[in-house]
Short mmCIF file of C-alpha atoms and ligand atoms in Angstrom, two decimals:
data_model
loop_
_atom_site.label_atom_id
_atom_site.label_comp_id
_atom_site.label_asym_id
_atom_site.label_seq_id
_atom_site.Cartn_x
_atom_site.Cartn_y
_atom_site.Cartn_z
CA MET Q 141 -6.13 32.31 2.77
CA SER Q 142 -6.33 32.02 -1.00
CA GLU Q 143 -8.56 30.18 -3.43
CA SER Q 144 -7.41 28.46 -6.64
CA ASP Q 145 -9.07 26.38 -9.31
CA ALA Q 146 -7.85 23.63 -11.63
CA ASP Q 147 -9.28 20.69 -13.55
CA VAL Q 148 -7.55 18.19 -11.26
CA ILE Q 149 -5.87 18.38 -7.86
CA VAL Q 150 -3.20 15.80 -7.09
CA VAL Q 151 -2.41 15.38 -3.39
CA GLY Q 152 1.13 14.07 -2.80
CA ALA Q 153 4.31 14.53 -4.82
CA GLY Q 154 5.82 11.09 -4.45
CA PHE Q 155 6.44 9.14 -7.66
CA THR Q 156 2.70 8.28 -7.81
CA GLY Q 157 1.51 11.88 -7.64
CA LEU Q 158 4.27 13.20 -9.89
CA SER Q 159 3.57 10.52 -12.52
CA ALA Q 160 -0.18 11.19 -12.38
CA ALA Q 161 0.35 14.93 -12.69
CA GLU Q 162 2.76 14.58 -15.58
CA ALA Q 163 0.35 12.35 -17.50
CA LEU Q 164 -2.49 14.83 -16.96
CA VAL Q 165 -0.40 17.84 -17.95
CA SER Q 166 0.76 16.01 -21.10
CA ALA Q 167 -2.92 15.56 -21.99
CA GLY Q 168 -3.47 19.32 -21.68
CA ILE Q 169 -5.28 19.12 -18.35
CA ASP Q 170 -4.90 21.89 -15.79
CA VAL Q 171 -3.39 20.42 -12.60
CA ILE Q 172 -2.39 21.58 -9.12
CA VAL Q 173 -0.16 19.29 -7.02
CA LEU Q 174 -0.25 19.76 -3.25
CA GLU Q 175 2.65 18.31 -1.26
CA ALA Q 176 2.76 18.39 2.54
CA ARG Q 177 6.55 18.27 2.89
CA ASP Q 178 9.11 20.88 1.93
CA ARG Q 179 10.39 18.58 -0.82
CA VAL Q 180 9.12 16.15 -3.45
CA GLY Q 181 9.74 12.41 -3.63
CA GLY Q 182 7.84 11.13 -0.57
CA ARG Q 183 9.33 7.77 0.32
CA VAL Q 184 12.13 8.60 -2.10
CA GLU Q 185 14.43 11.14 -0.48
CA SER Q 186 18.14 11.84 -0.17
CA VAL Q 187 20.71 13.28 2.22
CA ALA Q 188 24.27 14.41 1.71
CA PHE Q 189 27.36 13.00 3.37
CA SER Q 190 29.71 15.63 4.83
CA ASP Q 191 31.59 15.85 1.48
CA GLY Q 192 28.36 16.63 -0.36
CA MET Q 193 27.83 13.20 -1.96
CA ARG Q 194 24.12 12.43 -1.89
CA VAL Q 195 22.58 9.04 -1.14
CA ASP Q 196 19.01 7.75 -1.26
CA THR Q 197 17.65 7.31 2.25
CA GLY Q 198 14.35 5.97 0.94
CA GLY Q 199 13.71 4.08 -2.30
CA GLN Q 200 16.98 3.41 -4.08
CA PHE Q 201 17.31 0.22 -6.12
CA VAL Q 202 15.98 -0.42 -9.62
CA CYS Q 203 16.38 -3.24 -12.11
CA ASP Q 204 16.05 -3.95 -15.82
CA GLU Q 205 12.61 -5.47 -15.30
CA MET Q 206 11.25 -2.08 -14.15
CA PRO Q 207 10.77 -0.33 -17.52
CA GLU Q 208 9.07 2.85 -16.29
CA ILE Q 209 11.63 3.99 -13.73
CA MET Q 210 14.45 2.87 -16.02
CA ALA Q 211 12.99 5.08 -18.78
CA LEU Q 212 12.85 8.05 -16.40
CA VAL Q 213 16.46 7.46 -15.32
CA ARG Q 214 17.50 7.54 -18.99
CA ARG Q 215 15.26 10.50 -19.83
CA PHE Q 216 16.80 12.66 -17.11
CA GLY Q 217 20.33 11.55 -17.98
CA LYS Q 218 21.16 9.84 -14.67
CA ALA Q 219 23.87 7.19 -14.50
CA LEU Q 220 23.31 3.76 -12.99
CA ALA Q 221 25.77 1.96 -10.73
CA GLU Q 222 25.63 -1.82 -10.63
CA THR Q 223 25.12 -3.04 -7.07
CA PRO Q 224 28.29 -5.00 -6.20
CA MET Q 225 27.35 -8.60 -5.40
CA GLU Q 226 30.56 -10.55 -5.97
CA GLY Q 227 31.90 -12.51 -3.03
CA ALA Q 228 30.39 -14.51 -0.22
CA PHE Q 229 27.05 -13.84 1.40
CA LEU Q 230 27.42 -14.01 5.16
CA VAL Q 231 24.91 -15.39 7.63
CA GLN Q 232 25.72 -14.14 11.12
CA ARG Q 233 24.14 -16.57 13.57
CA ASP Q 234 25.12 -14.74 16.74
CA SER Q 235 27.94 -12.42 17.84
CA LYS Q 236 30.51 -15.19 17.27
CA ALA Q 237 29.32 -17.74 14.72
CA ALA Q 238 29.11 -16.79 11.07
CA GLU Q 239 29.04 -18.81 7.88
CA THR Q 240 29.48 -18.06 4.22
CA GLY Q 241 28.05 -19.86 1.23
CA TYR Q 242 24.48 -18.98 2.10
CA THR Q 243 22.08 -18.81 -0.80
CA PHE Q 244 18.45 -17.81 -0.80
CA ALA Q 245 17.69 -21.16 -2.43
CA GLU Q 246 15.99 -22.86 0.53
CA SER Q 247 13.90 -19.94 1.68
CA GLY Q 248 13.31 -19.15 -2.00
CA ARG Q 249 11.79 -22.63 -2.40
CA ILE Q 250 9.34 -21.89 0.42
CA ARG Q 251 8.50 -18.55 -1.21
CA ALA Q 252 7.94 -20.22 -4.59
CA ARG Q 253 5.74 -22.90 -2.95
CA ALA Q 254 3.62 -20.23 -1.27
CA ASN Q 255 3.31 -18.32 -4.53
CA ARG Q 256 1.92 -21.40 -6.31
CA ILE Q 257 -1.13 -21.30 -4.02
CA ASP Q 258 -4.18 -19.52 -5.42
CA PRO Q 259 -4.64 -16.48 -3.13
CA HIS Q 260 -8.40 -17.18 -3.21
CA ASP Q 261 -8.05 -20.86 -2.25
CA PRO Q 262 -10.57 -21.33 0.62
CA ALA Q 263 -8.02 -23.62 2.32
CA ILE Q 264 -5.87 -20.61 3.21
CA ALA Q 265 -8.69 -18.20 4.12
CA GLY Q 266 -7.88 -16.49 7.41
CA LEU Q 267 -4.39 -18.03 7.52
CA THR Q 268 -1.43 -15.77 8.27
CA ALA Q 269 1.92 -16.38 6.60
CA GLU Q 270 3.24 -17.46 10.01
CA ALA Q 271 0.48 -20.03 10.54
CA TRP Q 272 1.08 -21.43 7.05
CA LEU Q 273 4.84 -21.59 7.62
CA ALA Q 274 4.31 -23.56 10.84
CA ARG Q 275 2.55 -26.27 8.77
CA GLN Q 276 5.51 -26.67 6.38
CA SER Q 277 8.06 -29.41 6.95
CA ASP Q 278 11.14 -27.44 5.84
CA PRO Q 279 14.29 -27.41 7.99
CA PRO Q 280 14.23 -24.74 10.73
CA ASP Q 281 17.02 -22.81 9.02
CA ALA Q 282 15.09 -22.50 5.75
CA LYS Q 283 12.01 -21.40 7.71
CA ALA Q 284 14.06 -18.78 9.57
CA GLY Q 285 15.37 -17.50 6.22
CA TYR Q 286 11.82 -17.25 4.84
CA ARG Q 287 10.64 -15.48 7.97
CA ALA Q 288 13.53 -13.01 7.81
CA MET Q 289 12.78 -12.40 4.13
CA VAL Q 290 9.07 -11.74 4.77
CA GLU Q 291 9.62 -9.44 7.75
CA GLY Q 292 12.53 -7.69 6.02
CA LEU Q 293 10.60 -7.03 2.79
CA TRP Q 294 7.03 -6.44 3.98
CA CYS Q 295 8.23 -4.78 7.20
CA ARG Q 296 5.41 -6.14 9.39
CA PRO Q 297 5.38 -9.14 11.76
CA ILE Q 298 4.86 -12.33 9.71
CA GLY Q 299 2.06 -13.26 12.13
CA GLU Q 300 0.07 -10.21 10.97
CA ILE Q 301 0.31 -10.73 7.23
CA PRO Q 302 -2.50 -12.74 5.61
CA LEU Q 303 -1.00 -15.45 3.39
CA TRP Q 304 -3.34 -14.58 0.50
CA TYR Q 305 -2.11 -10.97 0.57
CA LEU Q 306 1.53 -11.98 0.69
CA ILE Q 307 1.07 -14.32 -2.30
CA ASP Q 308 -0.96 -11.84 -4.33
CA ASN Q 309 1.51 -9.05 -3.60
CA ASP Q 310 4.60 -11.16 -4.26
CA ARG Q 311 3.21 -12.52 -7.55
CA ARG Q 312 2.94 -8.94 -8.80
CA THR Q 313 6.66 -8.38 -8.16
CA THR Q 314 7.91 -9.99 -11.31
CA SER Q 315 11.65 -9.46 -11.14
CA ASN Q 316 12.81 -12.89 -9.89
CA GLY Q 317 14.56 -11.40 -6.91
CA SER Q 318 16.95 -9.07 -8.72
CA GLU Q 319 15.43 -5.78 -7.49
CA LEU Q 320 18.82 -4.72 -6.10
CA GLN Q 321 20.46 -4.79 -9.55
CA TYR Q 322 21.28 -1.06 -9.81
CA PHE Q 323 21.17 2.16 -7.89
CA VAL Q 324 21.21 5.64 -9.40
CA GLU Q 325 24.43 7.63 -9.12
CA GLY Q 326 23.38 11.05 -7.86
CA THR Q 327 20.23 9.44 -6.41
CA VAL Q 328 16.84 8.34 -7.67
CA HIS Q 329 15.55 11.25 -5.59
CA ALA Q 330 17.12 13.53 -8.22
CA VAL Q 331 14.91 11.73 -10.79
CA ALA Q 332 11.84 12.68 -8.71
CA GLU Q 333 13.11 16.26 -8.54
CA ALA Q 334 13.62 16.34 -12.31
CA LEU Q 335 10.11 15.02 -12.86
CA ALA Q 336 8.74 17.63 -10.44
CA ALA Q 337 10.58 20.39 -12.32
CA THR Q 338 8.52 19.60 -15.43
CA LEU Q 339 5.42 20.65 -13.47
CA GLY Q 340 6.72 24.15 -12.73
CA PRO Q 341 4.43 26.35 -10.60
CA ARG Q 342 1.66 23.72 -10.68
CA LEU Q 343 3.42 22.12 -7.70
CA GLN Q 344 3.02 23.59 -4.22
CA ILE Q 345 5.18 22.23 -1.41
CA ASN Q 346 4.51 22.81 2.31
CA THR Q 347 0.82 22.37 1.51
CA ALA Q 348 -0.92 19.52 3.32
CA ALA Q 349 -4.46 18.60 2.31
CA THR Q 350 -6.46 18.34 5.51
CA CYS Q 351 -10.07 18.22 4.28
CA VAL Q 352 -11.58 17.04 0.99
CA GLU Q 353 -15.16 18.06 0.35
CA ARG Q 354 -16.86 16.42 -2.59
CA MET Q 355 -19.89 17.72 -4.41
CA ASP Q 356 -21.61 16.80 -7.60
CA GLY Q 357 -19.06 17.47 -10.31
CA SER Q 358 -16.49 19.21 -8.15
CA VAL Q 359 -14.26 18.86 -5.14
CA THR Q 360 -12.83 21.36 -2.66
CA VAL Q 361 -9.61 20.86 -0.72
CA THR Q 362 -8.72 22.80 2.39
CA THR Q 363 -5.07 22.79 3.41
CA GLY Q 364 -3.25 23.11 6.70
CA ASN Q 365 -2.57 26.76 5.74
CA ARG Q 366 -6.35 27.21 5.30
CA ASP Q 367 -5.96 27.73 1.57
CA VAL Q 368 -8.81 26.40 -0.54
CA PHE Q 369 -8.42 24.64 -3.90
CA ARG Q 370 -11.28 23.62 -6.17
CA ALA Q 371 -11.24 21.17 -9.05
CA ARG Q 372 -13.45 18.79 -10.99
CA GLN Q 373 -11.52 15.66 -9.93
CA ILE Q 374 -8.90 14.84 -7.31
CA ILE Q 375 -6.27 12.13 -7.00
CA ILE Q 376 -5.15 11.43 -3.44
CA ALA Q 377 -1.69 10.01 -4.22
CA VAL Q 378 -0.61 9.02 -0.70
CA PRO Q 379 -0.29 5.61 0.99
CA PRO Q 380 -3.61 4.11 2.19
CA VAL Q 381 -2.94 4.78 5.89
CA MET Q 382 -2.18 8.44 5.14
CA ALA Q 383 -5.24 8.73 2.88
CA SER Q 384 -7.42 7.59 5.78
CA ARG Q 385 -6.06 10.45 7.93
CA ILE Q 386 -7.55 13.14 5.68
CA THR Q 387 -11.03 14.40 6.61
CA TYR Q 388 -13.69 13.75 3.96
CA GLU Q 389 -16.98 15.60 3.76
CA PRO Q 390 -19.33 13.88 3.47
CA ASP Q 391 -17.68 10.79 5.00
CA LEU Q 392 -16.35 8.28 2.51
CA PRO Q 393 -18.73 5.39 1.82
CA LYS Q 394 -18.50 2.65 4.48
CA PRO Q 395 -16.82 0.07 2.19
CA LEU Q 396 -14.02 2.58 1.50
CA ILE Q 397 -13.58 3.38 5.21
CA ASP Q 398 -13.34 -0.37 5.89
CA ALA Q 399 -10.93 -0.86 2.98
CA PHE Q 400 -8.56 1.80 4.36
CA ALA Q 401 -8.79 0.32 7.87
CA ALA Q 402 -7.31 -2.96 6.56
CA TRP Q 403 -3.80 -1.46 6.15
CA LYS Q 404 -0.89 -0.81 8.47
CA SER Q 405 2.33 1.09 7.71
CA GLY Q 406 5.55 -0.87 7.41
CA THR Q 407 8.39 -0.16 9.82
CA VAL Q 408 11.91 0.32 8.47
CA ILE Q 409 15.17 2.08 9.34
CA LYS Q 410 17.81 2.59 6.64
CA THR Q 411 21.44 3.44 7.42
CA PHE Q 412 24.42 4.22 5.19
CA VAL Q 413 27.87 3.54 6.63
CA ARG Q 414 30.71 4.98 4.60
CA TYR Q 415 34.30 3.65 4.59
CA GLU Q 416 37.68 4.57 3.09
CA ARG Q 417 37.57 1.38 1.04
CA PRO Q 418 35.44 -1.79 0.69
CA PHE Q 419 37.62 -3.72 3.17
CA TRP Q 420 35.22 -6.70 3.31
CA ARG Q 421 36.34 -7.68 -0.20
CA ASP Q 422 39.85 -8.52 1.18
CA ARG Q 423 38.21 -11.55 2.81
CA GLY Q 424 36.20 -12.49 -0.27
CA LEU Q 425 32.99 -11.16 1.26
CA SER Q 426 30.29 -9.44 -0.77
CA GLY Q 427 29.30 -7.14 2.09
CA MET Q 428 25.89 -8.81 2.09
CA VAL Q 429 25.05 -9.97 5.59
CA MET Q 430 21.89 -11.44 7.03
CA TRP Q 431 21.55 -11.91 10.77
CA ARG Q 432 19.81 -14.89 12.38
CA ASP Q 433 19.65 -13.92 16.06
CA VAL Q 434 17.50 -10.99 14.96
CA LEU Q 435 15.21 -11.07 11.93
CA GLY Q 436 14.79 -8.30 9.36
CA LEU Q 437 18.40 -7.02 9.55
CA PHE Q 438 20.28 -6.98 6.25
CA ALA Q 439 23.46 -5.28 4.99
CA CYS Q 440 24.48 -4.79 1.38
CA ASP Q 441 27.39 -3.18 -0.50
CA VAL Q 442 26.50 0.06 -2.29
CA SER Q 443 30.04 1.09 -3.18
CA SER Q 444 30.65 2.76 -6.50
CA ASP Q 445 33.55 4.57 -8.15
CA ARG Q 446 32.73 7.53 -5.95
CA ALA Q 447 32.73 5.95 -2.49
CA ALA Q 448 32.76 2.74 -0.45
CA ALA Q 449 29.62 2.21 1.62
CA LEU Q 450 27.33 -0.36 3.13
CA VAL Q 451 23.61 0.13 3.45
CA VAL Q 452 21.93 -1.56 6.41
CA PHE Q 453 18.18 -2.15 6.57
CA VAL Q 454 16.32 -2.83 9.80
CA GLY Q 455 12.85 -4.01 8.77
CA GLY Q 456 9.65 -5.14 10.44
CA PRO Q 457 9.19 -5.77 14.19
CA LEU Q 458 12.92 -5.23 14.81
CA ALA Q 459 12.68 -1.68 13.42
CA ALA Q 460 9.67 -0.93 15.63
CA GLN Q 461 11.57 -2.30 18.65
CA TRP Q 462 14.84 -0.42 17.88
CA ASN Q 463 12.96 2.79 17.05
CA GLY Q 464 11.80 2.84 20.68
CA LYS Q 465 15.41 2.75 21.89
CA GLY Q 466 16.55 5.87 20.06
CA ALA Q 467 18.95 6.76 17.24
CA GLY Q 468 22.11 6.35 19.38
CA PHE Q 469 21.17 2.78 20.20
CA VAL Q 470 20.39 1.88 16.58
CA GLN Q 471 23.67 3.31 15.24
CA ALA Q 472 25.77 1.65 17.96
CA GLU Q 473 23.98 -1.66 17.43
CA ILE Q 474 24.51 -1.56 13.66
CA ILE Q 475 28.23 -0.83 14.00
CA ARG Q 476 28.66 -3.46 16.74
CA ARG Q 477 27.03 -6.04 14.50
CA LEU Q 478 29.01 -5.03 11.40
CA VAL Q 479 32.25 -5.37 13.41
CA ALA Q 480 31.21 -8.86 14.56
CA ALA Q 481 30.37 -9.90 11.00
CA LEU Q 482 32.99 -8.13 8.84
CA GLY Q 483 35.83 -7.40 11.24
CA SER Q 484 37.15 -4.53 13.33
CA GLU Q 485 37.59 -2.28 10.28
CA ALA Q 486 33.81 -1.95 10.21
CA GLY Q 487 34.20 0.25 13.29
CA ASP Q 488 36.43 2.72 11.38
CA TYR Q 489 33.67 4.26 9.34
CA THR Q 490 34.16 7.76 7.94
CA ASP Q 491 30.53 8.88 7.86
CA LEU Q 492 27.08 7.55 8.73
CA ARG Q 493 23.55 8.61 7.83
CA MET Q 494 20.49 7.00 9.37
CA ARG Q 495 16.87 7.49 8.34
CA ASP Q 496 14.19 6.11 10.64
CA TRP Q 497 10.91 5.79 8.72
CA VAL Q 498 8.93 4.32 11.62
CA ASP Q 499 5.76 6.44 12.07
CA ASP Q 500 7.01 8.92 9.47
CA ARG Q 501 4.68 11.91 9.61
CA TRP Q 502 3.75 12.00 5.93
CA SER Q 503 4.33 8.43 4.70
CA GLY Q 504 3.41 6.55 7.86
CA GLY Q 505 6.41 4.24 7.40
CA GLY Q 506 8.00 2.09 4.71
CA TYR Q 507 8.69 0.36 2.47
CA SER Q 508 4.94 0.31 2.08
CA ASP Q 509 1.60 -0.17 3.78
CA VAL Q 510 0.51 -3.79 4.13
CA ILE Q 511 -2.96 -5.34 4.44
CA THR Q 512 -3.19 -6.99 7.85
CA ASP Q 513 -6.93 -7.80 7.85
CA ALA Q 514 -7.28 -11.36 6.55
CA SER Q 515 -10.84 -10.73 5.36
CA ALA Q 516 -10.01 -7.61 3.31
CA TYR Q 517 -9.78 -9.34 -0.08
CA ASP Q 518 -11.46 -6.41 -1.85
CA ALA Q 519 -9.61 -3.58 -0.08
CA GLU Q 520 -7.36 -2.73 -3.02
CA ALA Q 521 -10.14 -2.95 -5.61
CA ILE Q 522 -12.46 -0.76 -3.52
CA ILE Q 523 -9.78 1.90 -3.01
CA ARG Q 524 -8.96 1.87 -6.73
CA VAL Q 525 -12.63 2.57 -7.53
CA GLY Q 526 -12.58 5.41 -4.97
CA ALA Q 527 -15.48 7.81 -4.55
CA PRO Q 528 -15.39 9.88 -7.75
CA PRO Q 529 -14.62 12.70 -8.10
CA VAL Q 530 -12.21 11.50 -5.36
CA HIS Q 531 -9.68 8.97 -6.68
CA PHE Q 532 -6.91 7.20 -4.78
CA ALA Q 533 -3.51 6.00 -5.98
CA ALA Q 534 -0.31 4.77 -4.37
CA SER Q 535 2.47 2.38 -5.12
CA GLU Q 536 0.71 -0.19 -2.90
CA LEU Q 537 -2.19 -0.34 -5.37
CA ALA Q 538 -0.14 -1.01 -8.51
CA PRO Q 539 -0.88 -4.08 -10.64
CA SER Q 540 2.85 -4.70 -10.93
CA PHE Q 541 5.71 -3.88 -8.56
CA PRO Q 542 3.45 -2.75 -5.70
CA ALA Q 543 5.56 -1.10 -2.96
CA TYR Q 544 8.27 -0.16 -5.45
CA ILE Q 545 9.02 3.08 -7.30
CA GLU Q 546 8.04 1.27 -10.51
CA GLY Q 547 4.63 0.51 -8.99
CA ALA Q 548 4.19 4.14 -7.97
CA ILE Q 549 4.73 5.33 -11.55
CA ILE Q 550 2.28 2.75 -12.90
CA ALA Q 551 -0.32 3.52 -10.20
CA GLY Q 552 -0.03 7.26 -10.84
CA ARG Q 553 -0.51 6.91 -14.58
CA GLU Q 554 -3.45 4.54 -14.09
CA ALA Q 555 -5.14 7.05 -11.79
CA ALA Q 556 -4.54 9.78 -14.36
CA ALA Q 557 -6.25 7.59 -16.98
CA ARG Q 558 -9.26 7.07 -14.67
CA VAL Q 559 -9.51 10.80 -14.08
CA MET Q 560 -9.25 11.59 -17.80
CA ALA Q 561 -12.03 9.11 -18.48
CA ALA Q 562 -14.14 10.79 -15.79
CA LEU Q 563 -13.42 14.26 -17.17
CA HIS Q 564 -14.50 13.15 -20.61
CA SER Q 565 -17.55 11.21 -19.48
CA LYS Q 566 -20.97 12.52 -20.40
CA ASP Q 567 -22.01 12.47 -16.73
CA GLN Q 568 -19.54 15.18 -15.89
CA PRO Q 569 -21.07 18.68 -16.05
CA ALA Q 570 -19.44 20.74 -18.81
CA SER Q 571 -17.09 22.48 -16.38
CA ALA Q 572 -18.19 23.47 -12.93
CA ILE Q 573 -14.86 25.15 -12.53
CA SER Q 574 -14.63 27.18 -15.69
CA ALA Q 575 -18.25 28.24 -15.09
CA SER Q 576 -17.48 29.43 -11.56
CA ALA Q 577 -14.24 31.09 -12.67
CA SER Q 578 -15.87 33.14 -15.43
C1 FAD D 835 13.60 3.01 3.35
C2 FAD D 835 12.91 2.70 2.06
C3 FAD D 835 13.57 1.98 1.09
C4 FAD D 835 12.95 1.67 -0.11
N1 FAD D 835 13.66 1.02 -1.08
C5 FAD D 835 13.14 0.89 -2.32
C6 FAD D 835 13.95 0.48 -3.40
O1 FAD D 835 15.16 0.24 -3.22
N2 FAD D 835 13.39 0.37 -4.64
C7 FAD D 835 12.07 0.70 -4.85
O2 FAD D 835 11.62 0.61 -6.00
N3 FAD D 835 11.28 1.10 -3.83
C8 FAD D 835 11.78 1.24 -2.58
N4 FAD D 835 11.02 1.74 -1.57
C9 FAD D 835 9.58 1.96 -1.81
C10 FAD D 835 9.32 3.22 -2.65
O3 FAD D 835 10.09 4.28 -2.16
C11 FAD D 835 7.83 3.55 -2.58
O4 FAD D 835 7.06 2.43 -3.00
C12 FAD D 835 7.42 4.71 -3.48
O5 FAD D 835 8.36 5.75 -3.42
C13 FAD D 835 6.05 5.20 -3.03
O6 FAD D 835 5.64 6.29 -3.82
P1 FAD D 835 4.19 6.93 -3.60
O7 FAD D 835 4.17 8.15 -4.42
O8 FAD D 835 3.15 5.90 -3.83
O9 FAD D 835 4.11 7.30 -2.05
P2 FAD D 835 4.99 8.35 -1.25
O10 FAD D 835 6.36 8.35 -1.78
O11 FAD D 835 4.80 8.09 0.20
O12 FAD D 835 4.35 9.75 -1.65
C14 FAD D 835 3.22 10.28 -1.01
C15 FAD D 835 3.43 11.78 -0.88
O13 FAD D 835 2.25 12.35 -0.33
C16 FAD D 835 2.62 13.32 0.62
N5 FAD D 835 1.47 13.47 1.53
C17 FAD D 835 1.00 12.60 2.45
N6 FAD D 835 -0.11 13.07 3.03
C18 FAD D 835 -0.35 14.27 2.45
C19 FAD D 835 -1.37 15.27 2.61
N7 FAD D 835 -2.38 15.11 3.49
N8 FAD D 835 -1.31 16.39 1.85
C20 FAD D 835 -0.31 16.57 0.93
N9 FAD D 835 0.67 15.67 0.74
C21 FAD D 835 0.64 14.54 1.49
C22 FAD D 835 3.86 12.77 1.27
O14 FAD D 835 4.64 13.78 1.87
C23 FAD D 835 4.57 12.15 0.07
O15 FAD D 835 5.42 13.07 -0.57
C24 FAD D 835 11.60 2.07 -0.33
C25 FAD D 835 10.92 2.79 0.64
C26 FAD D 835 11.56 3.12 1.83
C27 FAD D 835 10.82 3.92 2.87
#
């Protein structure tokens, strides 16, 4: 057991925690970052194929409308690959029938119509996205496309997601649907690692915060290794569901406990399938496939000069269901479905990497946590206020691009600004820490 002091403790070394820590360090503030895993990046992580080429098994795609992550990519000298999109988008209706020429236009119209509704309109209070969709007069196919889009992106059953939350969340994602524009050669995870390297010994991996005790003007964290850290302020930079699993002494105020209880973790499985060559292009296909007999399944071409590959996402209730059947089932099912959609060559893959994020120990799931309590209008605002000196931040809470890497960077820097304001406020005792250290 050891004891250490700092001005600020940051719990979590995902993009939120790393961005918060970097902003604080740049302002000359003494920081310790505690990360539960044996690596940084959180929901951004990578694995290597057998030839050593790394791919992002968590967050991957970025676009021009995400200035903060794009600036980090440039700053750390990483190259971008444009996501190949040329060719036909395939809708696979069942194991036999497929059609090309699909566009997101019809389901996009439903999405745009929903987003024109004021999230606080009393007419939609208590309404789930599913209940609202049932009232729309769109053709069944357009509704199925919208449903697949919602469950594939928010990774929860559409019947659980309050319409107001979906609208509010979607309005903050301001990229007009081009989030898949680029991926980072050499992985966006390497960007997280480069950011972490700037923190040096301030970062401690394999160090899970288990208990946060708050006092007047200071906070004490106990870790799973029974180490104790003290600071004047703390940023818990983990998703809301994970934040609620930490013990707080005294208990968090009731409104905060209720605000955390409003969230559930998303369920997603991401798989890379590598090939000798992008054979689907021979038939004029883009490699993008959406399935209709199951919802939340989506394939996309992530080939670059270095390799040909498809990435397949299983999102929402389908991921939860497939997770229960084991990795062998999921892999076999993905290949079987790719063969049905793209041809027998899809079975001749050269390598495959699957990452199941369902119930992930330290992120809870992915892509993000989602509010499923229709009455929890204030949940985000309450969590953002926190219980100073305990502050909370996560991609989910970002004013723009919530649930994206971009949002994590913004949320982290915002939390750092709140903490700096608190450190400089007159209410804060001169320095409980420096006093106790001397
Ligand atoms: C499969 C998948 C695909 C995605 N695709 C994209 C994409 O293409 N583009 C995009 O922009 N975004 C994508 N995302 C979302 C993006 O990755 C996340 O929004 C973002 O990385 C979240 O960052 P964060 O720092 O807020 O949370 P996290 O990354 O979850 O970081 C939280 C950190 O806290 C740590 N932690 C948790 N509890 C404790 C504790 N008690 N003590 C210490 N440490 C703790 C965790 O280990 C983790 O490192 C994807 C996510 C997933 C899962």
